[in-house]
């Protein structure tokens, strides 16, 4: 029984191209991990899943902690390797708020033809003559029409059926760098259809940015209190507005000013959910609930009286009053107390006086 195992390939141009001669071999391994994850994101984008597509193209998420475990190195080493790849324009790392980083993976530059190969016996490039006949085009169009995929619509138009897609004299280079970013399907369909679909995905993302369609007062109040709005945040805000209304969401945002809130979206979502459960229909209902149930509850708490210190005159008056009561009710105790006070005063007078002399004379 032959069990085939999955493997992770290293682009040979990273080994042959003089541009990457100082690149650490473990950094090459890290790039191979990024390229493998990139291919998964690209496949999802082709199937219509735009979770890993933004205005800059297809990106991946790959934490340094996971990369350190896979490569058996420290997290700091992964940071150094990632900087090497970024300096060589193999990747681009963009900060994404609290979510971490987006990583954009770029192709490896092909080894120049005048460079003597270190591994000449390896197939660095593959030359394929691609010729498509009229019958092949028609059969593929018919095949695509018969496909019934729920998540993908196939739209291929051929203006000139009699014209071949590639000339028989043209060579198509399939280097390792190109193979890592362009995957030919088994049917050999023209890549222009897939390219048009990728361009349409990116154009739709730029035109349908959820942030731009948010109401202006929502954007203004949210930015003033919580900071910038990311794309996932904008999507969540749209969902909350659709569940309730614009005024209710804006009231929750503005009323949270001054509170210590770590997750703005979670706080707004909880407030809107509770309001809908109570049956609130508008922002005024939420204000009434706060005034009748929350505000009065906190204001009803009795405040502890602040400590008040007596003045010297008040203390002397209280002592004189107590002594007078003692003199009338208990003359013996009063006489004894006066004797103690007299002796204390005499003792204070008998303290020796220490003279202070000026030094230097």
Coordinates of C-alpha atoms in Angstrom, one line a residue, residues 244-249 251-252 272 275-276 278-289:
X244 CA -32.4 48.0 14.9
X245 CA -31.9 51.4 13.3
X246 CA -29.4 54.1 12.8
X247 CA -30.4 56.3 15.8
X248 CA -30.3 53.4 18.3
X249 CA -26.8 52.4 17.2
X251 CA -27.2 56.5 20.8
X252 CA -25.2 53.5 22.1
X272 CA -28.6 46.7 21.0
X275 CA -32.7 46.8 23.9
X276 CA -34.4 44.7 21.3
X278 CA -36.9 44.7 26.0
X279 CA -39.0 45.7 23.0
X280 CA -37.3 49.1 22.4
X281 CA -38.2 50.5 19.0
X282 CA -36.2 53.7 18.9
X283 CA -33.5 55.6 20.6
X284 CA -36.0 57.4 22.8
X285 CA -37.2 54.1 24.3
X286 CA -33.6 53.4 25.3
X287 CA -33.2 56.8 26.8
X288 CA -36.4 56.3 28.9
X289 CA -35.2 52.9 30.1

